Coordinates of C-alpha atoms and ligand atoms in Angstrom, one line a residue:
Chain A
X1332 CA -25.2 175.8 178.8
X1333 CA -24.4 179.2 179.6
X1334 CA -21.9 180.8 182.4
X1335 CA -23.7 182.3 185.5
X1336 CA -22.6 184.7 187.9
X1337 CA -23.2 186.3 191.2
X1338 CA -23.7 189.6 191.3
X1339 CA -25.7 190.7 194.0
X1340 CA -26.3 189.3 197.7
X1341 CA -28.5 190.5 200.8
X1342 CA -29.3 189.2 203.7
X1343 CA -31.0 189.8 207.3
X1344 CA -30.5 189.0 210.9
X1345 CA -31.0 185.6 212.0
X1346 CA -33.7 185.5 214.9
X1347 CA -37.0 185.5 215.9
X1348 CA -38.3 188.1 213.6
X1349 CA -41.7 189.0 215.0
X1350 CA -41.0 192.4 214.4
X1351 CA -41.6 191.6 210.5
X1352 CA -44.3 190.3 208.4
X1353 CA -42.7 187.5 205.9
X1354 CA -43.5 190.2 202.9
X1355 CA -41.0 192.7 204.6
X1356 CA -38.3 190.3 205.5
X1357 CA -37.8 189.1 202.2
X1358 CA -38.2 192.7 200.9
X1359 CA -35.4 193.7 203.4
X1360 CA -33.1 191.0 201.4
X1361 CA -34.5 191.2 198.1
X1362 CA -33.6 195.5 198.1
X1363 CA -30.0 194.4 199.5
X1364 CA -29.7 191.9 197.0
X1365 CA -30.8 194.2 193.6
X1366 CA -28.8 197.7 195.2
X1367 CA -25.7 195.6 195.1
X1368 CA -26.3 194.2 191.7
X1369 CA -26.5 198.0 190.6
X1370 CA -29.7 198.6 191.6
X1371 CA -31.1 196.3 188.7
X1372 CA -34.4 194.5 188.1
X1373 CA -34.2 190.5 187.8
X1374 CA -36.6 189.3 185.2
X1375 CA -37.6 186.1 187.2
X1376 CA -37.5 185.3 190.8
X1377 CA -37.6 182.1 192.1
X1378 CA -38.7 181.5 195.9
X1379 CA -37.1 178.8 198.2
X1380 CA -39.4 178.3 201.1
X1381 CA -40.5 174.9 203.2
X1382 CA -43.1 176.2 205.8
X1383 CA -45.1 179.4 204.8
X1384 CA -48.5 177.8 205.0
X1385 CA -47.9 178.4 208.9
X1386 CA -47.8 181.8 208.3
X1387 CA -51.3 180.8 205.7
X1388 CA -49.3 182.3 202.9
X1389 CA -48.4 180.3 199.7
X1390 CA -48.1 181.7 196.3
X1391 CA -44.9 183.4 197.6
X1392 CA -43.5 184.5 194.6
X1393 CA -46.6 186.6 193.5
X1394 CA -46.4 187.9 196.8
X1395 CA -42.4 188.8 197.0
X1396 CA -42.5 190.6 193.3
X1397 CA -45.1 192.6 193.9
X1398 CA -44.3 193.7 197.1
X1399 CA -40.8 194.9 196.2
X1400 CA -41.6 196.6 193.1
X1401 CA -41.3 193.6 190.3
X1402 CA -44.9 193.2 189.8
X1403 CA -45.2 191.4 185.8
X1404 CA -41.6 189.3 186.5
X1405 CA -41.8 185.9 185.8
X1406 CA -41.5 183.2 189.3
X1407 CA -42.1 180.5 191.1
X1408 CA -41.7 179.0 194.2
X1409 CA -39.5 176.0 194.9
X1410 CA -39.5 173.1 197.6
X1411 CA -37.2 170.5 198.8
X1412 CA -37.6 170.8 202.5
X1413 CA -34.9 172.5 204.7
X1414 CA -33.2 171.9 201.2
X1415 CA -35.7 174.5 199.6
X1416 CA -33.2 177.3 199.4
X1417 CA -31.1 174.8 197.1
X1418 CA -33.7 174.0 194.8
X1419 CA -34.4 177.7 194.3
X1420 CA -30.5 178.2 193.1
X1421 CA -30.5 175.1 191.0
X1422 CA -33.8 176.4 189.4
X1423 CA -32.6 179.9 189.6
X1424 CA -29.3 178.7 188.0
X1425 CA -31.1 176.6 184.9
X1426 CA -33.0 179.7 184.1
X1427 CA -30.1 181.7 183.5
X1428 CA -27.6 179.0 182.1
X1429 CA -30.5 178.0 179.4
X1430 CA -30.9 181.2 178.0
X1431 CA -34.5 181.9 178.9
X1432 CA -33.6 184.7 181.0
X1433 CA -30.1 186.9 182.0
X1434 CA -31.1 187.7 185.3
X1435 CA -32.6 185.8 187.9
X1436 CA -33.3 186.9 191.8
X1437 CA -33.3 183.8 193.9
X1438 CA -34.9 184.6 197.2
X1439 CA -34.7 182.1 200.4
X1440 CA -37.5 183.0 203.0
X1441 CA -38.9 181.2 206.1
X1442 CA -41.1 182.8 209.5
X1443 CA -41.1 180.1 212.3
X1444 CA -42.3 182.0 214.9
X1445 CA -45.2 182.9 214.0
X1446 CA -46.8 179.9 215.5
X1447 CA -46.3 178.0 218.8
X1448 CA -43.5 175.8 218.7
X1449 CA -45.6 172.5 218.5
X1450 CA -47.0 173.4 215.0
X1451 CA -43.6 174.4 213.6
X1452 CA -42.1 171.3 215.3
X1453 CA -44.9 168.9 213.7
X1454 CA -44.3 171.0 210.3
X1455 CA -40.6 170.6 210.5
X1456 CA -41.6 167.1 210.5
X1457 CA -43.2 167.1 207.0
X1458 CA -40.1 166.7 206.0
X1459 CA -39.9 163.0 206.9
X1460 CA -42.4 160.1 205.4
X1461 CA -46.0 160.8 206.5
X1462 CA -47.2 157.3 206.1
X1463 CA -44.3 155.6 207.3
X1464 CA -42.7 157.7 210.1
X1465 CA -44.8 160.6 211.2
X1466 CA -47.4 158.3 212.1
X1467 CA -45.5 157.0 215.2
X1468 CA -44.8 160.4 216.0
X1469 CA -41.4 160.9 215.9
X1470 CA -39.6 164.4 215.7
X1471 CA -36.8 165.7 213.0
X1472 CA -35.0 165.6 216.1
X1473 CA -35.3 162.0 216.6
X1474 CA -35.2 160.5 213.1
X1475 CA -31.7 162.5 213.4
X1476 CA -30.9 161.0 216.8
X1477 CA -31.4 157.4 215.1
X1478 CA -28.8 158.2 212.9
X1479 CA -26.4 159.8 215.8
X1480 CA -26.8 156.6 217.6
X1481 CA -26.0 154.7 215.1
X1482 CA -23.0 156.5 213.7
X1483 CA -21.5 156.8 217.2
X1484 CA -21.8 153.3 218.2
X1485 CA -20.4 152.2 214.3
X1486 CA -17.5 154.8 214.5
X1487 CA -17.1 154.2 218.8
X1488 CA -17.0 158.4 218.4
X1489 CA -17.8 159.9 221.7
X1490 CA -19.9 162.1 223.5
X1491 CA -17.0 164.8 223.8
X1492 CA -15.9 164.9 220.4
X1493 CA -19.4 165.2 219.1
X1494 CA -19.6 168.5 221.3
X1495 CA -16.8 170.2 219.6
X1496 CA -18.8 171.0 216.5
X1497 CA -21.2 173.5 218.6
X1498 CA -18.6 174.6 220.3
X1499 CA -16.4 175.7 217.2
X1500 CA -19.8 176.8 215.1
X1501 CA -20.3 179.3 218.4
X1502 CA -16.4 181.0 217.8
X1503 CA -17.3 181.3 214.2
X1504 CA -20.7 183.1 214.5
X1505 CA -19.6 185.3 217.3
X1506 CA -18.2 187.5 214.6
X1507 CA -21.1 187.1 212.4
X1508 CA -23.6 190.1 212.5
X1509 CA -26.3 188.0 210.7
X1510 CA -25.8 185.3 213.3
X1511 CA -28.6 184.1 215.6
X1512 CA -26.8 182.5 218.6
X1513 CA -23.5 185.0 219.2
X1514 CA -22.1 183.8 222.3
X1515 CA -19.6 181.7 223.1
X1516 CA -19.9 178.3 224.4
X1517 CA -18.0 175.1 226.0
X1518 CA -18.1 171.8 226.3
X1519 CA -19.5 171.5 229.2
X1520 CA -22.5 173.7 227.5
X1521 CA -22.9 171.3 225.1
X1522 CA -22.7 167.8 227.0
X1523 CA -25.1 169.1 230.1
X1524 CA -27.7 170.3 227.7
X1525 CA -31.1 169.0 228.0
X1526 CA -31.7 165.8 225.7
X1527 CA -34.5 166.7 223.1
X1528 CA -34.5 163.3 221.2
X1529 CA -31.6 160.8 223.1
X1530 CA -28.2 161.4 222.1
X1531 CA -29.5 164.5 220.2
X1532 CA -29.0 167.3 223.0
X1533 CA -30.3 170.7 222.6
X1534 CA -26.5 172.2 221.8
X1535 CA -26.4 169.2 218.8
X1536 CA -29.2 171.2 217.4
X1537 CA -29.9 174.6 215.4
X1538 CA -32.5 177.2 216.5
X1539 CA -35.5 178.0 215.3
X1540 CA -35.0 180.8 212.6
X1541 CA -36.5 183.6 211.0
X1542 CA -34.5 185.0 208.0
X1543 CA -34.0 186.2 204.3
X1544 CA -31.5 185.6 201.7
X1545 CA -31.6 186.9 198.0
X1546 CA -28.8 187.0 195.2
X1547 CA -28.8 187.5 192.1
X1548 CA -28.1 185.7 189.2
X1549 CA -27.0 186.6 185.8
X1550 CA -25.6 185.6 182.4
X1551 CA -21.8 187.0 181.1
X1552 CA -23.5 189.7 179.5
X1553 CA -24.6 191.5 183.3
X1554 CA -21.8 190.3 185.2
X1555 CA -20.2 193.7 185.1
X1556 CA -23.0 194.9 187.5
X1557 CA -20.6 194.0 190.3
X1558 CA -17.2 194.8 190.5
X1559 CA -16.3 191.0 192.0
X1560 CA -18.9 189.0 190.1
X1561 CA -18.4 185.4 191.3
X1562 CA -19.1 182.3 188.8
X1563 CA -21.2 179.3 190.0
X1564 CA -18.8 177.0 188.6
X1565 CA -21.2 174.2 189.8
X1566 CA -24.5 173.0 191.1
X1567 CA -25.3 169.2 191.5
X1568 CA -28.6 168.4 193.1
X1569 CA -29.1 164.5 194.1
X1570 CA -32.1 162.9 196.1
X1571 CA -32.8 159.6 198.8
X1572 CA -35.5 158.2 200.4
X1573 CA -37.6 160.4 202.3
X1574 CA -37.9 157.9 204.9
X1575 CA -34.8 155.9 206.8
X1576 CA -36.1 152.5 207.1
X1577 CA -34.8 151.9 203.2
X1578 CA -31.8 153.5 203.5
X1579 CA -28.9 150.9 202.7
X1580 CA -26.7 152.5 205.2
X1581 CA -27.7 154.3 207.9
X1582 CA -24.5 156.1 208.7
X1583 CA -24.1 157.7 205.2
X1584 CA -25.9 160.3 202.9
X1585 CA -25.7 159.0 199.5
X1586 CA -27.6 162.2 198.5
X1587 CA -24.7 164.1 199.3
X1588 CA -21.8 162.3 197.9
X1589 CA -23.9 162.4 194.6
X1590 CA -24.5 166.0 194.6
X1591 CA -20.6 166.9 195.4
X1592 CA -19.9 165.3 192.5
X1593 CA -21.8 166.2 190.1
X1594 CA -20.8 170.2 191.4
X1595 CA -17.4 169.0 191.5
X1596 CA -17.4 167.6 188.0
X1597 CA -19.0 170.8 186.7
X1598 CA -16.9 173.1 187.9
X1599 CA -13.8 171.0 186.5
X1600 CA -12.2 171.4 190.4
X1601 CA -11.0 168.7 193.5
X1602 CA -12.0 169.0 196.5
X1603 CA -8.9 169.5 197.7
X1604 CA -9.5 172.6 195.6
X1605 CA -11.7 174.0 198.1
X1606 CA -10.6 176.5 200.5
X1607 CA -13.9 177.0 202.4
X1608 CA -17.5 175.6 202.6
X1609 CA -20.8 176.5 204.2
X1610 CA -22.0 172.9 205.0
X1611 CA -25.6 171.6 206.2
X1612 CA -25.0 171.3 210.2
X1613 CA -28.7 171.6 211.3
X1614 CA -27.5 168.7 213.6
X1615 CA -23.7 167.4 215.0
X1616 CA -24.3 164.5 213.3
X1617 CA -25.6 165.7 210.5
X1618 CA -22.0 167.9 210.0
X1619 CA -20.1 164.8 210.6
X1620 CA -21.9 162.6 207.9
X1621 CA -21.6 165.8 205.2
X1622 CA -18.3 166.1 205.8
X1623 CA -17.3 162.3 204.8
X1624 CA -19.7 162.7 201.7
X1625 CA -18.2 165.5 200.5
X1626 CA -14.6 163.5 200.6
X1627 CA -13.3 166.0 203.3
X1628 CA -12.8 163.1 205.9
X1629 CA -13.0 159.3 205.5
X1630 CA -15.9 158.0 207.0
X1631 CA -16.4 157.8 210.7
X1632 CA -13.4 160.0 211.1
X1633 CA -15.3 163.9 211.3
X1634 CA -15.6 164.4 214.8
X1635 CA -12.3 162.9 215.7
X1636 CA -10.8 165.4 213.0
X1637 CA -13.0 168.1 214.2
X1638 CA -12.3 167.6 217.9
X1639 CA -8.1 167.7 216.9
X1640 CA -8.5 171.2 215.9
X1641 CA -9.2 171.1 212.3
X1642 CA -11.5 173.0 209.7
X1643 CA -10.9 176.3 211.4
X1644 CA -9.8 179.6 210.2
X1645 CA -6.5 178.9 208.9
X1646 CA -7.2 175.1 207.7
X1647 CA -8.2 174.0 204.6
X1648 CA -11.2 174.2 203.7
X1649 CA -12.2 176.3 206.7
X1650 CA -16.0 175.2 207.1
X1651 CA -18.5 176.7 208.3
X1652 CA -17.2 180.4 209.0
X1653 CA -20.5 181.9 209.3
X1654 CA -21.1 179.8 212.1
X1655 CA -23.3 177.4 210.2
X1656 CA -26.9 176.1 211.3
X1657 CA -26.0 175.8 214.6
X1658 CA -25.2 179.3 215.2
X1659 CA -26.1 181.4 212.3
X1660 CA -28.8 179.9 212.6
X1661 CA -31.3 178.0 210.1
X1662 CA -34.3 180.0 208.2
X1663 CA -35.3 176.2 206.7
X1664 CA -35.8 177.1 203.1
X1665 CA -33.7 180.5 203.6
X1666 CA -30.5 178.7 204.7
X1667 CA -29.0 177.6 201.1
X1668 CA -30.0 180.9 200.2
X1669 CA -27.5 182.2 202.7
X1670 CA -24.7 179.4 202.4
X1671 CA -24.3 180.5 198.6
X1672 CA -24.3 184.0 199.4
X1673 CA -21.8 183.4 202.6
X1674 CA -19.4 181.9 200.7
X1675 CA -19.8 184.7 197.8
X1676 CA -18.8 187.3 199.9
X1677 CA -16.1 185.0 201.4
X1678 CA -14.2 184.7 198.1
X1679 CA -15.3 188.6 196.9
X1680 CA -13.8 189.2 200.6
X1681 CA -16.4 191.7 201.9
X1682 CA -18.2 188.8 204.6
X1683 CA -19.0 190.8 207.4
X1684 CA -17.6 188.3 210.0
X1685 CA -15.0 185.6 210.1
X1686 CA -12.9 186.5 206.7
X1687 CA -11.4 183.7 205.4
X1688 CA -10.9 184.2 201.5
X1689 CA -10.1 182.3 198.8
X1690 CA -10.4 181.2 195.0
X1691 CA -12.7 178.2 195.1
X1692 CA -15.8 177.7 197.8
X1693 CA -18.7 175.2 197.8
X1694 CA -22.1 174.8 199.9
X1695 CA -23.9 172.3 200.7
X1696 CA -27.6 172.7 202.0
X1697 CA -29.8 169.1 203.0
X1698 CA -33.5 169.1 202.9
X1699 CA -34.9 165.9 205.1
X1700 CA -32.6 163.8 206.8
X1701 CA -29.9 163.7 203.8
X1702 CA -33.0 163.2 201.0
X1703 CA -32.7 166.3 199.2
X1704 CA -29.2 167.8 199.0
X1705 CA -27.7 170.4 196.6
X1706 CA -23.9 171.5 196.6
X1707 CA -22.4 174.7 194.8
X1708 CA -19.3 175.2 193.7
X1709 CA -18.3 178.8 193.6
X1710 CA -15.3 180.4 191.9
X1711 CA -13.7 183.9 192.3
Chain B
X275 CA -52.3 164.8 212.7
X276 CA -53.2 162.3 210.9
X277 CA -56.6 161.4 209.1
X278 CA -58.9 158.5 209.2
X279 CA -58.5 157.7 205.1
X280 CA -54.7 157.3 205.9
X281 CA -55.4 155.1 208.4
X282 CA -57.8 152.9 206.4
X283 CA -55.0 152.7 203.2
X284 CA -52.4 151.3 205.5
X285 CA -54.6 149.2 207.6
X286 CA -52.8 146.1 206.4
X287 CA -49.3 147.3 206.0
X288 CA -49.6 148.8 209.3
X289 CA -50.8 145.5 211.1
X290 CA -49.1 143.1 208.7
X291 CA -45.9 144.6 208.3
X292 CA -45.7 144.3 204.4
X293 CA -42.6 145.1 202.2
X294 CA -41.8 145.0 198.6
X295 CA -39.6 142.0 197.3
X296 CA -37.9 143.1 194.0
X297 CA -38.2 139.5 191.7
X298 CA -35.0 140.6 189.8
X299 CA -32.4 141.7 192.3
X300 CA -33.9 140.2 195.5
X301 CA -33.7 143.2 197.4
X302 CA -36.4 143.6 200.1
X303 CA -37.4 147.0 200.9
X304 CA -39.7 148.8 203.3
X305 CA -42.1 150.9 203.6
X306 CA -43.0 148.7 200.2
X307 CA -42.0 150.6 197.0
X308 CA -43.7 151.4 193.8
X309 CA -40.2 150.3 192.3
X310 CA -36.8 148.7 193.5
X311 CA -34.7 151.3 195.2
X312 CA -31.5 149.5 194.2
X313 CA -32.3 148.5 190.2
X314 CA -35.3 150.3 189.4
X315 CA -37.3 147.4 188.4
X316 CA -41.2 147.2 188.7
X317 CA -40.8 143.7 188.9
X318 CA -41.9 143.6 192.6
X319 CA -44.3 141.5 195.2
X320 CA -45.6 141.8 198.5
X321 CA -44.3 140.4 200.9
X322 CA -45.1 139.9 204.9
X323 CA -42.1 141.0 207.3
X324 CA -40.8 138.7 209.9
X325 CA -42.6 139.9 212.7
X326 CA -39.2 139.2 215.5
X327 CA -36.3 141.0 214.7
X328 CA -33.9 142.9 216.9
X329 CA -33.0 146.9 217.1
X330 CA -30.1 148.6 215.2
X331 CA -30.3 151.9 217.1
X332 CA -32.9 154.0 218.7
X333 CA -34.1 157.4 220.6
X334 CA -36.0 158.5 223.3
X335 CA -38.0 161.6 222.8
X336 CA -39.3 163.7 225.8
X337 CA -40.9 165.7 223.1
X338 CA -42.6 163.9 220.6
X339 CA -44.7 165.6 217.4
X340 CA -47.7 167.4 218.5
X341 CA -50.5 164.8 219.0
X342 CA -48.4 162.0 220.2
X343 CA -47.6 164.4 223.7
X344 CA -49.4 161.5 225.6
X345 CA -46.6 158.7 224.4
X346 CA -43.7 160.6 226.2
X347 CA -41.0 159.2 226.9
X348 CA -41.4 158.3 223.2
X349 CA -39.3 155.5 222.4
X350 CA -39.0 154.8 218.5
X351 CA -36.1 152.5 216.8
X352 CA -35.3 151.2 213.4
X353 CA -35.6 147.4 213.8
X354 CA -33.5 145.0 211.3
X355 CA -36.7 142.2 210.3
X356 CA -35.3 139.8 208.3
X357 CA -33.7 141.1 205.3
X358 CA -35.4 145.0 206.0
X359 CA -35.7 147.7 208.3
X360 CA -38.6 148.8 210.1
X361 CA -39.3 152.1 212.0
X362 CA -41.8 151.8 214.6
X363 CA -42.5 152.3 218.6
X364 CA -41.3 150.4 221.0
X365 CA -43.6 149.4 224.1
X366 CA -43.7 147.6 227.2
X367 CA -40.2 148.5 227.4
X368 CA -38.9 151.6 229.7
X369 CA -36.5 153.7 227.9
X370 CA -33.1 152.8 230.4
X371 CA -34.3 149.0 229.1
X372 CA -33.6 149.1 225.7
X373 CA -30.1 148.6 223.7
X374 CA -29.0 148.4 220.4
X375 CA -29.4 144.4 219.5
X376 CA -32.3 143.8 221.9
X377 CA -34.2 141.6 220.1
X378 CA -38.3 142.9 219.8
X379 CA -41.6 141.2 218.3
X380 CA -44.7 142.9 216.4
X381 CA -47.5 143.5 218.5
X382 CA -50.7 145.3 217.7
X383 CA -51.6 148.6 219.8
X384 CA -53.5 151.8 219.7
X385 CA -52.0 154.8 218.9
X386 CA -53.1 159.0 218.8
X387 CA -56.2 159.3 217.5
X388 CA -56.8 160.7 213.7
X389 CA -57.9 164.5 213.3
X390 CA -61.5 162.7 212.9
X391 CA -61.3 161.5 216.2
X392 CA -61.2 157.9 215.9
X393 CA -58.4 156.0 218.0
X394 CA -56.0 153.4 214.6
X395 CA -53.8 150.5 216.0
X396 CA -51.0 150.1 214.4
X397 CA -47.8 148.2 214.5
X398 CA -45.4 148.6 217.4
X399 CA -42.2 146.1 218.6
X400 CA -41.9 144.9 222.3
X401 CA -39.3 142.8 224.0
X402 CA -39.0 139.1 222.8
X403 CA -40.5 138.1 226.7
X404 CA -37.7 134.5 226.5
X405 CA -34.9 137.9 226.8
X406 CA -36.8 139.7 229.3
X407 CA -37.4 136.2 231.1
X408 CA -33.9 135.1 230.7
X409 CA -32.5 138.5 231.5
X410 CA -34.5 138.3 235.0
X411 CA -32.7 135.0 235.4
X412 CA -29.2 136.0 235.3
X413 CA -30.0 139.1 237.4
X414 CA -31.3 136.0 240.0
X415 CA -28.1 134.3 239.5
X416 CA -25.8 137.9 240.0
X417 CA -27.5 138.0 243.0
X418 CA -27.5 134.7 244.6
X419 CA -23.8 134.8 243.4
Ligands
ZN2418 ZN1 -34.2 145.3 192.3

């Protein structure tokens, strides 16, 4: 296998983006992407995206090239859920580290507001078991609350120190031009917010997003087309049940701990390496149970940890500087599009909000509820 | 939503409540599996559920998936049935009722109709009525106390 490095990034406001057809907003990331990678061409481009058919748009990739001047690249797109953007790099990375080609744009794109919130909702959904889950109805929102319920009463981890994740993502994306949601919030904001799916309150969630991410990829021949070309050191993809009834444990994300490992293992690095991550938050819960996969807390002890001040600028790792999901915001199949390219520009030093530096950085991005995770280990 | 053809290939796991039993670990897994989960074997039969169990956690949705907007308060839970775990609806239960370990039996009921119009039962858990029965008891007692 070959080295691969990052050498270009782009990325758009987090939002509702009706302003922009889906075409444009990827084209507004792609252009950023290629002009910081010297203004080259990729040969390939690979598309992470969960939900275009609301927009009635598939064959993304077709669409992406041709409307940002690649017309005759190679692409594809690629699909693990809200872990979409993921399975675009780890395709995007095999491309490059096999040899077939040297430069490879992976682009992360998702529009949710084109339709009214119900259809996005029940797409969001898709995500889950059809057969098994959806046909009783239940929400993203309220498979996750299962698992909040029963991680709290497991862990006896209260209400409070649940709300301190929201409250911290808020700080961190206030500084974040890309972010969605900057303004800062309490606990109070967080604890008297309305109850979507019971414990899940609106403040344990992300927003709905509209976004773009690109970056390129390329082999140690291009990686002079930056001046800080970052390595991907490691990518380790690892999947679970799409559904939660077979789970073995409720409270973990096997998914996860698999995928750290295999990144960690890659990249030769601990994870005590690591001085900063972008981690899958799309709910509180869902932060507290990466966390203890990833071997940055023993298990049931996130929120506790959390709530006492830690993973902030100044800790190690620092997690979640761009203000993660919750605030930042989550473009579904976008997001690990953004995560990698976050924590890029983190350890290059040219992120545009919270700067927290570093030599070693890793992302995690979960489609499904844990069923679909990728982590990448990045290195300066 | 949901179609009629779904409906009719899960007619009997939906109001049997089958699993898969893996014949060379033992481990019993729902929904029932082309192969074990835990060791991969194909080695596996169907087997029927339990059909009392009790729940392991739960939520209350004020917003359930479109189609289901009729069903709010929502109230689904993952149920512990014998050596598996079951996702499904609770009924006949108000949502302030319910608690992790209440114990809940299979009963048959309606649920949103499929895109083709036609109204599927399914499987949904209510309270075992001895607890409810029981619970009214003590209540009696607390009073007359
Ligand atoms: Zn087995």
């Amino acid at each position: 296998m070959r080295d691969v490095f990052i050498v270009g990034v782009g990325l758009t406001e987090v939002g509702k983006r009706v302003d922009v057809a889906l075409r444009d907003l990827a084209a507004e990331a792609v252009v950023k992407a290629m002009e910081d990678a010297g203004n080259e061409k990729p040969e390939a481009i690979v598309v992470g995206n969960m939900l275009s058919s609301l927009v009635e748009q598939e064959n993304l990739a077709a669409l992406i090239a041709d409307h940002t001047g690649l017309r005759g690249v190679s692409g594809f797109k690629a699909e693990g859920a809200c872990g979409s953007g993921g399975a675009a790099l780890l395709a995007g990375y095999s491309l490059v580290s096999s040899g077939l080609f040297d430069k490879v744009l992976v682009v992360g794109i998702e529009k949710l507001h084109e339709r009214p919130t119900p259809d996005t909702a029940r797409g969001l959904a898709y995500a889950a078991d059809a057969d098994y889950e959806l046909i009783y109805g239940i929400s993203f929102a309220g498979l996750n609350a299962l698992v909040m319920r029963y991680y709290m009463d497991k862990h006896n981890v209260t209400r409070e120190e649940m709300a301190h994740w929201a409250v911290m993502m808020h700080e961190n994306a206030y500084h974040n031009p890309y972010a969605q949601l900057r303004k800062k919030i309490t606990l109070e904001t967080v604890i008297n917010s309305p109850v979507i799916a019971d414990p899940v309150r609106l403040f344990d969630s992300c927003p709905l997003s509209d976004g773009a991410a690109a970056i390129m990829l390329v082999s140690e021949k291009y990686r002079k087309l930056n001046d800080t070309p970052v390595k991907v050191a490691g990518i380790g993809n690892a999947l679970d049940s799409p559904d939660l009834s077979s789970r073995f444990e409720l409270d973990r994300f096997i998914a996860a701990k698999l995928s750290t490992e295999r990144a960690l293992r890659m990249a030769n690095v601990s994870i005590n390496d690591v001085d900063v991550a972008e981690i899958h938050d799309a709910y509180s819960i869902v932060a507290a149970i990466s966390i203890e996969e990833i071997g940055f807390a023993e298990r049931g002890k996130a929120p506790k940890l959390w709530a006492e001040g830690r993973f902030r600028p100044g800790d190690k790792p620092v997690l979640n500087p761009s203000g993660g999901l919750k605030a930042r915001g989550h473009p579904v199949g976008a997001t690990g599009v953004y995560q990698v390219a976050e924590i890029a520009m983190q350890l290059r030093g040219d992120f545009p909000g919270l700067k927290v530096g570093g030599e070693v950085g890793l992302a995690q991005n979960i489609g499904g509820v844990g069923s679909n995770v990728t982590t990448v280990v990045l290195r300066r | 939503m949901t179609t009629i053809q779904r409906i009719w290939r899960l007619r009997n796991r939906l109001i049997r409540l089958s699993g898969t039993k893996c014949q060379d670990c033992g481990l019993v897994t729902y929904p029932p599996k082309a192969a074990c989960p835990k060791c991969g074997s194909r080695n596996l039969i169907e087997i029927e559920l339990p059909r009392e169990g009790e729940v392991l956690t739960y939520t209350v949705l004020n917003v359930p998936i479109k189609g289901f907007e009729q069903y709010a308060p929502l109230i689904i839970a993952i149920i512990k049935l014998g050596e598996a775990k079951v996702l499904a609806q609770l009924t006949d239960v108000k949502p302030e009722e319910v608690r992790v370990g209440m114990k809940v039996q299979a009963t048959i009921r309606r649920t949103a109709p499929t895109l083709d119009g036609v109204v599927p039962y399914v499987v949904k858990f209510k309270p075992v009525r001895g607890e409810e029965a029981s619970l009214k008891e003590r209540e009696a007692e607390a009073l007359t106390a």
